[in-house]
Short mmCIF file of C-alpha atoms and ligand atoms in Angstrom, two decimals:
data_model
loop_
_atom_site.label_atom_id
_atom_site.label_comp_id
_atom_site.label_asym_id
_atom_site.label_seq_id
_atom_site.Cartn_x
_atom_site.Cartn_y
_atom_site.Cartn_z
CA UNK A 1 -1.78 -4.66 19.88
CA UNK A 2 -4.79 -2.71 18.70
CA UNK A 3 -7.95 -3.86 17.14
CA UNK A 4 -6.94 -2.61 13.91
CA UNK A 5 -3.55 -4.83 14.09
CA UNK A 6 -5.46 -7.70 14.76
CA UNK A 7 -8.05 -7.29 11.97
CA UNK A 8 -4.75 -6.79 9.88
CA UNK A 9 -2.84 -9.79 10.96
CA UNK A 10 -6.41 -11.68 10.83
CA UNK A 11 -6.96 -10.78 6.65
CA UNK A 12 -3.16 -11.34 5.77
CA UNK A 13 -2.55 -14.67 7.50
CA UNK A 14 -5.33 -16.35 5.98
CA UNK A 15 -4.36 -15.11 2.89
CA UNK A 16 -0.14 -15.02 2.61
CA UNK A 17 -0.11 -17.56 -0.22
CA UNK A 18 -2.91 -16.45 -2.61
CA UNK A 19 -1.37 -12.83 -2.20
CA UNK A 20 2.44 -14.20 -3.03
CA UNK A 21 0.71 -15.49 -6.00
CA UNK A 22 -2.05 -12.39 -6.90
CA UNK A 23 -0.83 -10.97 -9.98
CA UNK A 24 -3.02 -7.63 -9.10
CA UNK A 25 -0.39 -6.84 -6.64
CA UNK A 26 2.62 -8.46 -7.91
CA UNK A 27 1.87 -6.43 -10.96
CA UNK A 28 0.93 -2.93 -12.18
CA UNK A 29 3.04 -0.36 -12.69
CA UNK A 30 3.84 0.82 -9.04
CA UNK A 31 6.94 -0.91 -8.95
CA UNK A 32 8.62 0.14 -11.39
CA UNK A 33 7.45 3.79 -10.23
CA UNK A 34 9.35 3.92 -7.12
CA UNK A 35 12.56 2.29 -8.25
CA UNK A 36 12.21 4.90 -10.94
CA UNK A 37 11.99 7.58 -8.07
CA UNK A 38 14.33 5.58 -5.48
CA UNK A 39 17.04 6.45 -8.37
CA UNK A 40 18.98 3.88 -6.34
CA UNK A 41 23.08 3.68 -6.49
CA UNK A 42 23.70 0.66 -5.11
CA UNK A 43 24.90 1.93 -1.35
CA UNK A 44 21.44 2.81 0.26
CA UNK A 45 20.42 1.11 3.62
CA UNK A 46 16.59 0.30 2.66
CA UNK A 47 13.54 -0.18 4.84
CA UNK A 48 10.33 -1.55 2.89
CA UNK A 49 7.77 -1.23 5.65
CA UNK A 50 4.82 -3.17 4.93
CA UNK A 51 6.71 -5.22 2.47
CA UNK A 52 3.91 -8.26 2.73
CA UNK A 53 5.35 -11.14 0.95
CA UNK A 54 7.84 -9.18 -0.66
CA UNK A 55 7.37 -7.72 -4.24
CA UNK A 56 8.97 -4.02 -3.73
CA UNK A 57 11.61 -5.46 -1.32
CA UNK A 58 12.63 -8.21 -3.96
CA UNK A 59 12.40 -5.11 -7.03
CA UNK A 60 14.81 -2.96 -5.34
CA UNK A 61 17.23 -5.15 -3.50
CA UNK A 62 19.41 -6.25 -6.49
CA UNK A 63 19.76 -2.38 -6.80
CA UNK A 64 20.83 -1.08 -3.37
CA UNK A 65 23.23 -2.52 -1.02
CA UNK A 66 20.80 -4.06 2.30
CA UNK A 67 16.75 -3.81 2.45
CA UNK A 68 15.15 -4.53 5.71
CA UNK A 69 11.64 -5.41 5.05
CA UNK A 70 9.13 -5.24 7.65
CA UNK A 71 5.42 -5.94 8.27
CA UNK A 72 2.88 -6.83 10.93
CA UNK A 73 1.77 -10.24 10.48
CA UNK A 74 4.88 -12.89 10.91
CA UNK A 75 2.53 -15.09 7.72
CA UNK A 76 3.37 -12.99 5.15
CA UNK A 77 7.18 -12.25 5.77
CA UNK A 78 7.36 -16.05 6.38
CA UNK A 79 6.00 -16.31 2.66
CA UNK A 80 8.49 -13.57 1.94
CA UNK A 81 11.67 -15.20 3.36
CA UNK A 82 10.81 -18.30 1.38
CA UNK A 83 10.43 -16.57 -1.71
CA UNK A 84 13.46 -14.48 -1.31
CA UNK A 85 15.30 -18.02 -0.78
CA UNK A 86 13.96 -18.91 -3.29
CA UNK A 87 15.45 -15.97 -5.99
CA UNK A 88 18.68 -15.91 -4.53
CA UNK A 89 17.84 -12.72 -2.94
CA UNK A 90 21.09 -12.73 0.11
CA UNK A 91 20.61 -8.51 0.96
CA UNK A 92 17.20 -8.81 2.75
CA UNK A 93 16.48 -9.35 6.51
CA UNK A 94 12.68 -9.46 7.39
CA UNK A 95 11.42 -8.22 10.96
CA UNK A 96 8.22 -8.31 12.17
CA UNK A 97 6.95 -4.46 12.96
CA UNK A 98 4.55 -1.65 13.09
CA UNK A 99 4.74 0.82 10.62
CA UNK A 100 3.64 3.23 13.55
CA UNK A 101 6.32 1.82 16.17
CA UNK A 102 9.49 0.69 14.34
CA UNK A 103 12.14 -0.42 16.44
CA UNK A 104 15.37 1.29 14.53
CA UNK A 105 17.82 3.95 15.32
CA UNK A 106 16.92 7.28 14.12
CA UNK A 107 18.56 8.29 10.88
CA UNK A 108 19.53 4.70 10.43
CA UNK A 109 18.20 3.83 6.17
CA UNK A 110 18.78 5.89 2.98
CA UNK A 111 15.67 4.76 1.83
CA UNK A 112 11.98 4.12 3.00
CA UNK A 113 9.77 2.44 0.65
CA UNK A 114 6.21 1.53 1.06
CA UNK A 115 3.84 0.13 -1.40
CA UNK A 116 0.25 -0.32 -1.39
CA UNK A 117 -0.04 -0.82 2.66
CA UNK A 118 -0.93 2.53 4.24
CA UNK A 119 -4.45 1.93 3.49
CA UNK A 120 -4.78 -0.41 6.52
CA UNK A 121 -2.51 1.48 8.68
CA UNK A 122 -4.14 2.74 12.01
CA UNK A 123 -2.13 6.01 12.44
CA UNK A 124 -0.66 7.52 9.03
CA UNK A 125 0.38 10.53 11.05
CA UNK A 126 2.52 8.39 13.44
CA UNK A 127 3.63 6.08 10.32
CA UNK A 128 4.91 9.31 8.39
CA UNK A 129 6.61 10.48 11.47
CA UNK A 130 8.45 7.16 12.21
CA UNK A 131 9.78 7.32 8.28
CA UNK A 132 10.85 10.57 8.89
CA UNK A 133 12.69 9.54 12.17
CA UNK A 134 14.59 6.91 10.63
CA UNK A 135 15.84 8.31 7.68
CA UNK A 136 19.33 10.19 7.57
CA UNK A 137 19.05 13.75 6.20
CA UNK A 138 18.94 14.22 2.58
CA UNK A 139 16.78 10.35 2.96
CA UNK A 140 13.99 9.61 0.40
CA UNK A 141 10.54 8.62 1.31
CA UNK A 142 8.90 6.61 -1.82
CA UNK A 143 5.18 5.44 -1.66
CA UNK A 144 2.61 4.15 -3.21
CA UNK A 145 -1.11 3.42 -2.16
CA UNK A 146 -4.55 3.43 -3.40
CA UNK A 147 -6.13 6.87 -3.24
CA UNK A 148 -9.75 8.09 -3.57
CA UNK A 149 -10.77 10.43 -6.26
CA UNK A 150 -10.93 14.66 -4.92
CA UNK A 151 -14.76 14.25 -4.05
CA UNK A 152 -16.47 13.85 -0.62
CA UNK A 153 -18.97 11.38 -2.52
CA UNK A 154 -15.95 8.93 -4.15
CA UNK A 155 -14.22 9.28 -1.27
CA UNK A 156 -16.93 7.83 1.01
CA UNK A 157 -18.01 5.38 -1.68
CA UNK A 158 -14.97 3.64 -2.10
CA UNK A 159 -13.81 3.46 1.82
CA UNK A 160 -17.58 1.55 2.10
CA UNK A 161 -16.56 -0.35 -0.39
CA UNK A 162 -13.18 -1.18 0.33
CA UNK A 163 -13.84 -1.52 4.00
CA UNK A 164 -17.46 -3.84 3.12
CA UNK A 165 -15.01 -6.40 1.59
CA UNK A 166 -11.99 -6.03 3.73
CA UNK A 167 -12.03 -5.26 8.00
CA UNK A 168 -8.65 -4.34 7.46
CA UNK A 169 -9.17 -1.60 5.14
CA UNK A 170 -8.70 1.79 7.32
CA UNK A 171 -8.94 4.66 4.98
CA UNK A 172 -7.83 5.83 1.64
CA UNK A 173 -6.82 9.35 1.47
CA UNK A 174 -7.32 11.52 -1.71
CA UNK A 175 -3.93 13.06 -3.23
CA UNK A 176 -4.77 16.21 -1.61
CA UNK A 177 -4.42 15.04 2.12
CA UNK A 178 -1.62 12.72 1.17
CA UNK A 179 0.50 16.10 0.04
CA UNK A 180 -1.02 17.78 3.38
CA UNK A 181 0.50 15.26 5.77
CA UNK A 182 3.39 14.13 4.31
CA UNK A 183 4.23 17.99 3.82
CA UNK A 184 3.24 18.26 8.04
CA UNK A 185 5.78 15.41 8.52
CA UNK A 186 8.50 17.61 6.97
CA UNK A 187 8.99 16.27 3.70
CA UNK A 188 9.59 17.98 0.58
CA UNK A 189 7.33 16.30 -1.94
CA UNK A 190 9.90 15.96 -5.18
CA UNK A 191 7.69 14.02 -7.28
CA UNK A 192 4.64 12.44 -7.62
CA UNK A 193 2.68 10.38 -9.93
CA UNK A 194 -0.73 9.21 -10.97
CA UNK A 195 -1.31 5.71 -12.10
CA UNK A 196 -3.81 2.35 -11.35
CA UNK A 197 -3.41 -0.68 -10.04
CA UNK A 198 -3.70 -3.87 -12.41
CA UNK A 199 -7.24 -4.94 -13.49
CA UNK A 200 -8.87 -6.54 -10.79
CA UNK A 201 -11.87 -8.97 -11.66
CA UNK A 202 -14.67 -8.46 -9.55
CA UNK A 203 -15.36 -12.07 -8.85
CA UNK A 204 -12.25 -12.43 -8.22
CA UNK A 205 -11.91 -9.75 -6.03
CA UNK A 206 -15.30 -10.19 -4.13
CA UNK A 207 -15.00 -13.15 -3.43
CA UNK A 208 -11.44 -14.00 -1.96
CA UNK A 209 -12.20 -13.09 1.29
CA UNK A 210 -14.50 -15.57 1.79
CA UNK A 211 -17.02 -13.36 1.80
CA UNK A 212 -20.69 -14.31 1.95
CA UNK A 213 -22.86 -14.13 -0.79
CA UNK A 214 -24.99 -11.05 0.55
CA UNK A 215 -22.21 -9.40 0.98
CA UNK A 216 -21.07 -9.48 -2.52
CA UNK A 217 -24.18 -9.00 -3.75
CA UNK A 218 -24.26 -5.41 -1.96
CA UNK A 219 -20.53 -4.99 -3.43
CA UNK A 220 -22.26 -5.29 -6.77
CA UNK A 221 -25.03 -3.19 -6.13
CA UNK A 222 -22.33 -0.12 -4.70
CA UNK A 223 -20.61 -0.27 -8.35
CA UNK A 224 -24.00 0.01 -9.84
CA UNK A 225 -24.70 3.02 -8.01
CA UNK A 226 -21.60 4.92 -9.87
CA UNK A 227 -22.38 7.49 -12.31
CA UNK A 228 -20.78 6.94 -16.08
CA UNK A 229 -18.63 9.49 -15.41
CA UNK A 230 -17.43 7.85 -12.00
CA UNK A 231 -17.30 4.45 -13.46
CA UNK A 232 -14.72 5.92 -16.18
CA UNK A 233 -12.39 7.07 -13.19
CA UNK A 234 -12.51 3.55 -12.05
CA UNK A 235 -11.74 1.86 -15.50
CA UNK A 236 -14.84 -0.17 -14.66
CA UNK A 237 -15.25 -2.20 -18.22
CA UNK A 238 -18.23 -4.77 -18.24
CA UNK A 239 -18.64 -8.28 -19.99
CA UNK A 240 -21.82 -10.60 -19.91
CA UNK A 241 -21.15 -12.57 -16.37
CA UNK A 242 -18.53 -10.17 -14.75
CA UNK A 243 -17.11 -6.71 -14.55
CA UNK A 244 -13.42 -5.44 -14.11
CA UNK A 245 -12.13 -2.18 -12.38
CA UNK A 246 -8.99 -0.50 -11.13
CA UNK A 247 -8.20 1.31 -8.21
CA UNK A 248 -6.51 4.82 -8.90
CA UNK A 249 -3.06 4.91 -6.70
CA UNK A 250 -0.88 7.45 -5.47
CA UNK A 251 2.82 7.52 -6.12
CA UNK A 252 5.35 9.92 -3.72
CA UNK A 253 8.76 10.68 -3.76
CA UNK A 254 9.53 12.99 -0.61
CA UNK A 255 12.73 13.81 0.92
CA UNK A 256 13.75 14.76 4.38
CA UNK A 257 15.83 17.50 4.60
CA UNK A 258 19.79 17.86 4.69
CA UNK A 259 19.89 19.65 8.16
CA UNK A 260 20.36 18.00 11.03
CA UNK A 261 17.07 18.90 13.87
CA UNK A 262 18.35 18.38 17.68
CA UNK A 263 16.32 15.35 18.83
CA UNK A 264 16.13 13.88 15.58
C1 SAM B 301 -1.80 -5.07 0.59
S1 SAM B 301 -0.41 -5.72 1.45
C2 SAM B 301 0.91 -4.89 0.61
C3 SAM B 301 2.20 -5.63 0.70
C4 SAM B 301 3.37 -5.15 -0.13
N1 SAM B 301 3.86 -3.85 0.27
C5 SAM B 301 3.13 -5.22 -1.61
O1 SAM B 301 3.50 -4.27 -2.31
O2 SAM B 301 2.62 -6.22 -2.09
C6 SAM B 301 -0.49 -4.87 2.96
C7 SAM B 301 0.49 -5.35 4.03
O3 SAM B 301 0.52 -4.36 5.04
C8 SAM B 301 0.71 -5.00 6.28
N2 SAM B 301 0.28 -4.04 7.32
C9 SAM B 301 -0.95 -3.55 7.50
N3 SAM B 301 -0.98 -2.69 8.53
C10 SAM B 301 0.30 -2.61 8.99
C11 SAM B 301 0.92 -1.86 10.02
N4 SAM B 301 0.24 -1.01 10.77
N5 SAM B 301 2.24 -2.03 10.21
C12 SAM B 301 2.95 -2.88 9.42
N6 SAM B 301 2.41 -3.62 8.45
C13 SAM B 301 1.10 -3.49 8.21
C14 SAM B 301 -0.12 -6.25 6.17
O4 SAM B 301 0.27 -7.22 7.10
C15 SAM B 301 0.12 -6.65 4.73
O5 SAM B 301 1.20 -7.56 4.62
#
C-alpha cells in the first residue's frame, strides 16, 4: 500500500464516527445532484467507490436494485455497515478497495458513483480508467468533488490549505482538467453542475484534526490573505469570534459509450 493510502486510512480511522455524524458532508446539495443525474430505474448494479460511511450509497440504494460500496479504510465501511443496519438498508454489500485497483469484472455495474473522495485519491488517471473498465457500455459515471477555482493562484492556495489541515488531501483539480481527463478516459461528459458544499465553520473545521494550535493559526492567516473578490468565491461570511466558508464542488455525469472495445 502506498504512502498516500496510509495517510488516507490514518485521517479516516481516527475519524469514522465524527464523519458519520458531520452534517457538512452528510449534507449539501451533492446528493441530491447525482441521483438527479443517476436518473435511476430501479435495475442498475451500483458501485459507490469511496462511499466512506455511507451517505451516497444509502441515497441511491432504495432507488436501484444492488449498490456495492467500497472504500480504503475497513473504519469507515465498518461505520457504514452499522448504519445501513441500522436504516433497514438490505441492497448494499461493502468491500474494502482502491479506487485505483478494484477487484471486479469488467463491465460488471450500471452505475459508478463517487462523491466527494477523489480529492485524496493518489492516481485520478488510474481511478477514471478503473470506472471506465467496470462499467457496461451505455454505463454512467456520476461524481462529485471539491474543485479549485480556474486560477493558478486559487488553485495553489486552496491545495496549501486543504493539504496544511489534512495529509490526506492529494489535489483538487479545477473544472477544466476534470472535463480534460474524464474526456481522455473516454467518457462523454452529459452533464455537469456547479454547486458548494454545506457551510463549514472554521473552528470547526480547523480544528477536528487535532491539529495544533500553530497550525491553525497559519490556516487563519491563508484565508486572510484572500482578496474580497476571492473570499466571495468561497462564501467566506465573518462574525465576531469565527468565520464560515464553502468549498466550490464539481458535479459530472459521463457516460461510457454503447460499443463494445476488444479488451474491454
Ligand atoms: C471525504 S470521505 C467521502 C466519503 C463519501 N463518499 C461521502 O460522500 O461522504 C473520503 C473517503 O475516501 C476514501 N478514500 C480515499 N482515498 C481512497 C482511495 N484511493 N481508494 C478508495 N477510497 C479512498 C477514504 O477512506 C474516505 O472514506
Amino acid at each position: 500500500m502506498s504512502q498516500i493510502h496510509h495517510a488516507v486510512r490514518e485521517q479516516f480511522s481516527r475519524h469514522a464516527e465524527f464523519y458519520a455524524r458531520s452534517t457538512v458532508h452528510g449534507e449539501g446539495d451533492t446528493l441530491g445532484i447525482i441521483v438527479d443525474f443517476a436518473e435511476p430505474k430501479g435495475t442498475e448494479k451500483v458501485l459507490d467507490i469511496a462511499t466512506g460511511t455511507g451517505f451516497m450509497a444509502f441515497a441511491i440504494a432504495p432507488l436501484v436494485h444492488h449498490v456495492t460500496a467500497t472504500d480504503l479504510t475497513p473504519a469507515m465501511l465498518d461505520k457504514a455497515g452499522e448504519l445501513a443496519q441500522e436504516r433497514g438498508l438490505q441492497n448494499i454489500d461493502f468491500q474494502v478497495a482502491t479506487a485505483e485497483s478494484l477487484p471486479f469484472e469488467s463491465e460488471s455495474f450500471d452505475l459508478v458513483t463517487c462523491r466527494i473522495a477523489p480529492h485524496h485519491f493518489q492516481d485520478v488517471p488510474r481511478f477514471l480508467t478503473e470506472t471506465h473498465r467496470v462499467l457496461r457500455p451505455n454505463g454512467l459515471f456520476c461524481m462529485v468533488d471539491s474543485t479549485c477555482p480556474e486560477s493558478r493562484r486559487l488553485i495553489e492556495w486552496q491545495n496549501r490549505v486543504e493539504k496544511l489541515r489534512d495529509p490526506s488531501h492529494v489535489w483538487g483539480y479545477p473544472p477544466s482538467q476534470w472535463r480534460e481527463m474524464i474526456s481522455q478516459t473516454g467518457f462523454k461528459i452529459v452533464r455537469e453542475s456547479d454547486t458548494r458544499n454545506a457551510e463549514i465553520q472554521f473552528s470547526w473545521w480547523s480544528e477536528r484534526a487535532g491539529n495544533p494550535t500553530e497550525l491553525i493559526e497559519e490556516l487563519r492567516t491563508a484565508f486572510d490573505e484572500l482578496t474580497q473578490e476571492e473570499e466571495e468565491i468561497y462564501a467566506v461570511r465573518r462574525d465576531d469570534n469565527d468565520f464560515y466558508f464553502a468549498w466550490p464542488m464539481y458535479s459530472v455525469k459521463a457516460k461510457k459509450s454503447g460499443e463494445r472495445k476488444s479488451g474491454n
